[in-house]
Amino acid sequence: MFLGDIYPKKRNTLPIWAYFRDRGYITARVESGCEDWAKEYNGHNYPQQDFAVSNRSLDYELTAPFCLPEFYPSVGNPFGNFKGPYSIIARCLFGRYLHEWAFDYLYKLRRELRPQPAMPQKARKHRPYMITVALMEGHEGTGEVLRTLDDALAAFIKDMRDSGELDDTVLIIGGDHGLHMGLNFAYTQNGRIEHQNPFFAMSVPEWLHQYAGDYQANNNQEQAHPLALNEQRLTTPFELHHTFRVLAEWPEFSSDSWKRSLFYAQKKGRTCDEAGIGAGFCMCKTN
C-alpha cells in the first residue's frame, strides 16, 4: 500500500503520502502503537543514502505519547498480554482509553484544516489533507478490546458526516491483516482465512461514486458499479495504493492508475498469481 510494490525496483521510491504532499495536501500520521511503520516497511528497501527523509516527511506526526512507559514498557517485553499495544485488557493512558488521545488530536487537526461555519469568513481557509491513523485495539487474541473503540469511532464518523466533510472526503477503514492471535487462528482453517482477509470499508462522496459508475459504463463491458463488483473480487493493497494515487492526482489522474484502482472493476476470476499474492497468503485454493 505504501509503495505500490513489495520490492521497489526504482531508487528512492516515494511513499503514497508524498504524492498528496507534493500536490498541496497537508499530510499527517497518527501511530498509536509506538511504531514507525513507514520506516519499518520502507527504510530497509534502500541503502541509507537513498532513503531521503525529506522525500518522505509529513507535515504532522503523533507517536511520542504512545511510547510513554505508562503504556509501552520501556524495559522487558513491550508486547505482553497485560500491557502495551498487544494487551488483552483495555489500553489506557492517564485514565483515558488510548484511542481517545488519538481522536482528540484528529479533531483538533481537522478543525485547523477545515473551514467551520462559526468561523469568520476571512478565517475560513480550506486546506485538503491526507491523514492516516493506526489504531491497535484489534491487535490481540480475545477480540474483546476492540469493542472499547466502538463509541469513539462512531462519534468520529458522525462528526465527519454532520460537518459535511464526507461530501468531499474519502474515508477508509481497514486492517493490514485479520486476527492472527488466539485459538481460532492457531487451530482452524477459518481462522487462517480470516487472517488473510482483513476488514475493509470505504465511504466516497456521491459525485465520486457517480463518476466511477459512469467511467465503468463507458469503458468496460460490465455495467454494474465497480465498487459493488470489487466487493466480491480478489483485491489487494496494490489496488488501494492506486486508489490513493487517483485521489492524489485528481482530476488529472492517469488511466493506468484508475484501471488498477478500486474505482475500476478488477478481473472476474482473478487468481492469486495474477494479483501478486504469494502462495502462503492465497485464500483461493481448491482441493
Short mmCIF file of C-alpha atoms in Angstrom, two decimals:
data_model
loop_
_atom_site.label_atom_id
_atom_site.label_comp_id
_atom_site.label_asym_id
_atom_site.label_seq_id
_atom_site.Cartn_x
_atom_site.Cartn_y
_atom_site.Cartn_z
CA MET A 1 0.00 0.00 0.00
CA PHE A 2 2.78 2.44 0.88
CA LEU A 3 4.91 2.00 -2.24
CA GLY A 4 2.77 0.07 -4.74
CA ASP A 5 5.35 -2.71 -4.88
CA ILE A 6 6.68 -5.36 -2.49
CA TYR A 7 10.29 -4.87 -3.57
CA PRO A 8 10.71 -1.42 -5.14
CA LYS A 9 12.64 -1.54 -8.38
CA LYS A 10 13.43 2.16 -8.55
CA ARG A 11 15.80 4.03 -6.29
CA ASN A 12 14.24 6.33 -3.73
CA THR A 13 10.63 5.29 -4.43
CA LEU A 14 8.16 7.72 -2.85
CA PRO A 15 5.54 6.57 -0.32
CA ILE A 16 1.92 7.24 -1.13
CA TRP A 17 1.53 10.27 1.14
CA ALA A 18 4.30 12.06 -0.77
CA TYR A 19 2.03 12.17 -3.84
CA PHE A 20 -0.51 14.11 -1.78
CA ARG A 21 2.08 16.32 -0.11
CA ASP A 22 3.63 17.28 -3.44
CA ARG A 23 0.20 18.39 -4.71
CA GLY A 24 -0.51 20.76 -1.84
CA TYR A 25 -2.20 18.44 0.65
CA ILE A 26 -1.44 18.60 4.35
CA THR A 27 -0.18 15.14 5.31
CA ALA A 28 -0.33 13.62 8.78
CA ARG A 29 0.02 10.31 10.54
CA VAL A 30 -1.01 9.03 13.98
CA GLU A 31 0.69 5.86 15.24
CA SER A 32 -0.89 4.63 18.47
CA GLY A 33 1.39 1.60 18.87
CA CYS A 34 4.77 3.36 19.28
CA GLU A 35 5.96 2.04 15.92
CA ASP A 36 7.30 3.86 12.87
CA TRP A 37 5.77 1.53 10.31
CA ALA A 38 6.71 3.79 7.42
CA LYS A 39 10.38 3.45 8.30
CA GLU A 40 9.93 -0.24 9.14
CA TYR A 41 8.41 -1.11 5.76
CA ASN A 42 10.16 1.41 3.54
CA GLY A 43 13.58 2.03 5.04
CA HIS A 44 15.05 -1.45 4.62
CA ASN A 45 14.41 -1.33 0.86
CA TYR A 46 17.12 1.25 0.30
CA PRO A 47 20.75 1.94 1.08
CA GLN A 48 20.85 4.63 3.77
CA GLN A 49 21.95 7.31 1.30
CA ASP A 50 18.92 6.58 -0.90
CA PHE A 51 16.33 6.80 1.87
CA ALA A 52 15.83 10.54 1.63
CA VAL A 53 13.97 11.64 4.76
CA SER A 54 12.94 14.90 3.13
CA ASN A 55 11.14 12.97 0.40
CA ARG A 56 9.15 11.03 2.97
CA SER A 57 8.41 13.65 5.59
CA LEU A 58 4.90 14.50 6.72
CA ASP A 59 3.57 17.82 7.97
CA TYR A 60 2.28 16.34 11.24
CA GLU A 61 3.00 13.17 13.19
CA LEU A 62 1.79 11.93 16.57
CA THR A 63 3.66 8.98 18.07
CA ALA A 64 5.56 10.05 21.18
CA PRO A 65 2.68 9.89 23.74
CA PHE A 66 2.07 6.27 22.82
CA CYS A 67 5.68 5.42 23.72
CA LEU A 68 5.34 6.55 27.33
CA PRO A 69 6.22 3.79 29.82
CA GLU A 70 2.77 4.07 31.41
CA PHE A 71 1.52 2.31 28.24
CA TYR A 72 4.54 0.95 26.38
CA PRO A 73 7.00 -0.78 28.74
CA SER A 74 10.48 0.71 28.49
CA VAL A 75 12.12 -2.47 29.80
CA GLY A 76 11.32 -6.11 29.14
CA ASN A 77 8.79 -7.26 26.55
CA PRO A 78 6.59 -4.38 25.33
CA PHE A 79 4.20 -6.81 23.64
CA GLY A 80 2.94 -8.72 26.65
CA ASN A 81 -0.63 -9.81 27.41
CA PHE A 82 -1.30 -7.21 30.09
CA LYS A 83 0.47 -4.04 28.95
CA GLY A 84 1.41 -2.47 25.64
CA PRO A 85 -0.13 -2.50 22.15
CA TYR A 86 -0.97 -6.24 22.22
CA SER A 87 -2.57 -6.27 25.67
CA ILE A 88 -5.73 -8.34 26.18
CA ILE A 89 -7.07 -5.73 28.59
CA ALA A 90 -8.20 -2.21 27.77
CA ARG A 91 -5.33 0.08 26.73
CA CYS A 92 -5.34 3.24 28.84
CA LEU A 93 -3.09 6.24 29.38
CA PHE A 94 -3.63 8.65 32.30
CA GLY A 95 -7.17 7.49 32.95
CA ARG A 96 -8.43 7.54 29.34
CA TYR A 97 -8.57 4.98 26.59
CA LEU A 98 -5.50 5.27 24.43
CA HIS A 99 -7.52 5.87 21.27
CA GLU A 100 -9.22 8.88 22.86
CA TRP A 101 -5.91 10.74 22.80
CA ALA A 102 -5.57 9.89 19.10
CA PHE A 103 -9.08 11.10 18.30
CA ASP A 104 -8.53 14.32 20.29
CA TYR A 105 -5.58 15.07 18.04
CA LEU A 106 -7.60 14.29 14.92
CA TYR A 107 -10.46 16.56 15.96
CA LYS A 108 -8.08 19.45 16.62
CA LEU A 109 -6.13 18.91 13.40
CA ARG A 110 -9.28 18.73 11.30
CA ARG A 111 -10.58 21.94 12.85
CA GLU A 112 -7.35 23.65 11.85
CA LEU A 113 -7.54 22.42 8.27
CA ARG A 114 -11.25 22.72 7.54
CA PRO A 115 -13.38 25.89 7.47
CA GLN A 116 -16.08 25.90 10.15
CA PRO A 117 -19.42 27.72 9.70
CA ALA A 118 -18.97 29.57 13.01
CA MET A 119 -15.60 30.97 11.95
CA PRO A 120 -15.30 34.47 10.42
CA GLN A 121 -15.38 34.35 6.63
CA LYS A 122 -11.79 35.61 6.32
CA ALA A 123 -10.55 32.80 8.56
CA ARG A 124 -12.15 30.02 6.51
CA LYS A 125 -9.20 28.66 4.62
CA HIS A 126 -9.79 25.16 3.33
CA ARG A 127 -6.66 23.01 3.21
CA PRO A 128 -7.06 19.49 1.81
CA TYR A 129 -5.47 16.76 3.82
CA MET A 130 -4.38 13.12 3.74
CA ILE A 131 -4.30 11.61 7.24
CA THR A 132 -3.58 8.02 8.22
CA VAL A 133 -4.27 6.64 11.69
CA ALA A 134 -3.13 3.30 13.12
CA LEU A 135 -5.35 2.04 15.95
CA MET A 136 -4.19 -1.17 17.62
CA GLU A 137 -7.28 -2.25 19.59
CA GLY A 138 -7.88 -5.18 17.23
CA HIS A 139 -4.36 -6.50 17.70
CA GLU A 140 -4.89 -9.07 20.47
CA GLY A 141 -6.22 -12.60 20.76
CA THR A 142 -9.55 -12.28 22.58
CA GLY A 143 -11.35 -9.85 20.28
CA GLU A 144 -12.69 -8.03 23.35
CA VAL A 145 -10.51 -4.92 23.40
CA LEU A 146 -11.83 -3.83 20.02
CA ARG A 147 -15.25 -3.04 21.44
CA THR A 148 -13.74 -0.29 23.60
CA LEU A 149 -13.19 1.61 20.34
CA ASP A 150 -16.81 1.45 19.14
CA ASP A 151 -18.26 4.61 20.70
CA ALA A 152 -15.30 6.84 19.85
CA LEU A 153 -15.13 5.62 16.25
CA ALA A 154 -18.88 6.02 15.77
CA ALA A 155 -18.74 9.56 17.17
CA PHE A 156 -15.83 10.43 14.87
CA ILE A 157 -17.66 9.20 11.75
CA LYS A 158 -20.85 11.03 12.83
CA ASP A 159 -18.86 14.23 13.30
CA MET A 160 -17.40 13.92 9.80
CA ARG A 161 -20.88 13.37 8.37
CA ASP A 162 -22.54 16.19 10.33
CA SER A 163 -19.76 18.65 9.45
CA GLY A 164 -20.26 17.98 5.73
CA GLU A 165 -16.73 16.63 5.42
CA LEU A 166 -17.86 13.37 3.85
CA ASP A 167 -19.27 15.37 0.93
CA ASP A 168 -15.73 15.83 -0.39
CA THR A 169 -13.62 13.37 1.62
CA VAL A 170 -12.91 9.68 1.12
CA LEU A 171 -12.93 7.78 4.42
CA ILE A 172 -11.30 4.34 4.53
CA ILE A 173 -11.36 1.97 7.50
CA GLY A 174 -9.36 -1.20 7.15
CA GLY A 175 -6.83 -3.60 8.58
CA ASP A 176 -3.47 -4.77 7.29
CA HIS A 177 -4.44 -8.32 8.27
CA GLY A 178 -7.17 -10.20 10.08
CA LEU A 179 -6.91 -11.66 13.56
CA HIS A 180 -3.71 -13.66 13.91
CA MET A 181 -3.75 -14.40 17.60
CA GLY A 182 -5.78 -16.82 19.68
CA LEU A 183 -7.10 -20.37 19.33
CA ASN A 184 -9.24 -19.76 16.26
CA PHE A 185 -6.24 -18.62 14.22
CA ALA A 186 -3.91 -21.26 15.63
CA TYR A 187 -6.12 -24.31 15.11
CA THR A 188 -8.78 -23.71 12.44
CA GLN A 189 -8.83 -23.14 8.71
CA ASN A 190 -11.49 -20.48 9.26
CA GLY A 191 -9.04 -18.59 11.48
CA ARG A 192 -6.33 -18.71 8.85
CA ILE A 193 -8.75 -17.44 6.20
CA GLU A 194 -9.77 -14.57 8.48
CA HIS A 195 -6.11 -13.67 8.97
CA GLN A 196 -5.64 -13.36 5.21
CA ASN A 197 -8.88 -11.47 4.59
CA PRO A 198 -8.72 -8.19 6.54
CA PHE A 199 -11.65 -5.85 7.05
CA PHE A 200 -12.04 -3.01 4.55
CA ALA A 201 -14.72 -0.35 4.17
CA MET A 202 -14.73 2.87 2.16
CA SER A 203 -17.05 5.87 2.07
CA VAL A 204 -16.84 8.05 -1.04
CA PRO A 205 -18.65 11.29 -1.89
CA GLU A 206 -21.72 10.91 -4.08
CA TRP A 207 -20.13 12.77 -7.01
CA LEU A 208 -17.14 10.41 -7.00
CA HIS A 209 -19.41 7.38 -6.76
CA GLN A 210 -21.32 8.66 -9.80
CA TYR A 211 -18.11 9.37 -11.73
CA ALA A 212 -16.78 5.86 -11.12
CA GLY A 213 -20.06 4.34 -12.30
CA ASP A 214 -20.12 6.45 -15.45
CA TYR A 215 -16.46 5.68 -16.22
CA GLN A 216 -17.15 1.98 -15.83
CA ALA A 217 -20.19 2.13 -18.12
CA ASN A 218 -18.22 3.93 -20.83
CA ASN A 219 -15.01 1.89 -20.67
CA ASN A 220 -15.93 -1.64 -19.59
CA GLN A 221 -18.41 -4.26 -20.73
CA GLU A 222 -19.62 -4.82 -17.16
CA GLN A 223 -22.37 -2.38 -16.33
CA ALA A 224 -22.65 -2.88 -12.56
CA HIS A 225 -20.92 -0.34 -10.33
CA PRO A 226 -17.20 -1.13 -9.90
CA LEU A 227 -17.26 -0.69 -6.13
CA ALA A 228 -20.06 -3.25 -5.88
CA LEU A 229 -18.28 -5.66 -8.23
CA ASN A 230 -15.00 -5.39 -6.36
CA GLU A 231 -16.68 -6.39 -3.11
CA GLN A 232 -16.74 -9.96 -4.45
CA ARG A 233 -13.46 -9.92 -6.34
CA LEU A 234 -9.88 -10.57 -5.35
CA THR A 235 -8.25 -7.27 -4.46
CA THR A 236 -5.06 -6.36 -2.61
CA PRO A 237 -3.29 -3.35 -1.08
CA PHE A 238 -1.87 -2.74 -4.56
CA GLU A 239 -5.35 -1.65 -5.70
CA LEU A 240 -5.63 0.53 -2.61
CA HIS A 241 -2.29 2.15 -3.48
CA HIS A 242 -3.58 3.10 -6.92
CA THR A 243 -6.86 4.28 -5.41
CA PHE A 244 -4.81 6.73 -3.35
CA ARG A 245 -2.82 7.69 -6.47
CA VAL A 246 -6.05 8.55 -8.30
CA LEU A 247 -7.23 10.71 -5.39
CA ALA A 248 -3.87 12.48 -5.09
CA GLU A 249 -3.74 13.25 -8.81
CA TRP A 250 -7.43 14.13 -9.21
CA PRO A 251 -8.68 15.29 -11.66
CA GLU A 252 -5.60 14.65 -13.83
CA PHE A 253 -5.11 11.01 -12.85
CA SER A 254 -3.62 8.50 -15.27
CA SER A 255 -5.88 5.91 -16.86
CA ASP A 256 -3.40 3.23 -15.76
CA SER A 257 -3.81 4.15 -12.09
CA TRP A 258 -7.59 4.31 -12.48
CA LYS A 259 -7.83 0.83 -14.01
CA ARG A 260 -5.59 -0.58 -11.27
CA SER A 261 -7.65 1.07 -8.51
CA LEU A 262 -10.80 0.08 -6.64
CA PHE A 263 -12.74 2.56 -8.77
CA TYR A 264 -12.48 0.15 -11.70
CA ALA A 265 -13.84 -3.41 -11.73
CA GLN A 266 -10.98 -5.84 -11.30
CA LYS A 267 -10.86 -9.03 -13.31
CA LYS A 268 -13.52 -11.64 -12.60
CA GLY A 269 -11.96 -14.95 -11.58
CA ARG A 270 -8.63 -13.29 -10.86
CA THR A 271 -6.02 -15.67 -9.46
CA CYS A 272 -3.60 -15.06 -6.61
CA ASP A 273 -0.72 -15.25 -9.08
CA GLU A 274 -2.30 -12.55 -11.25
CA ALA A 275 -2.91 -10.38 -8.18
CA GLY A 276 0.66 -10.78 -6.90
CA ILE A 277 -0.38 -12.75 -3.78
CA GLY A 278 2.13 -15.33 -2.58
CA ALA A 279 1.06 -18.95 -2.15
CA GLY A 280 1.30 -18.72 1.63
CA PHE A 281 -1.33 -15.95 1.72
CA CYS A 282 -3.68 -17.21 -1.02
CA MET A 283 -7.24 -17.98 0.11
CA CYS A 284 -8.36 -19.10 -3.34
CA LYS A 285 -7.38 -22.75 -3.02
CA THR A 286 -9.31 -25.80 -4.06
CA ASN A 287 -8.78 -29.45 -3.22
#
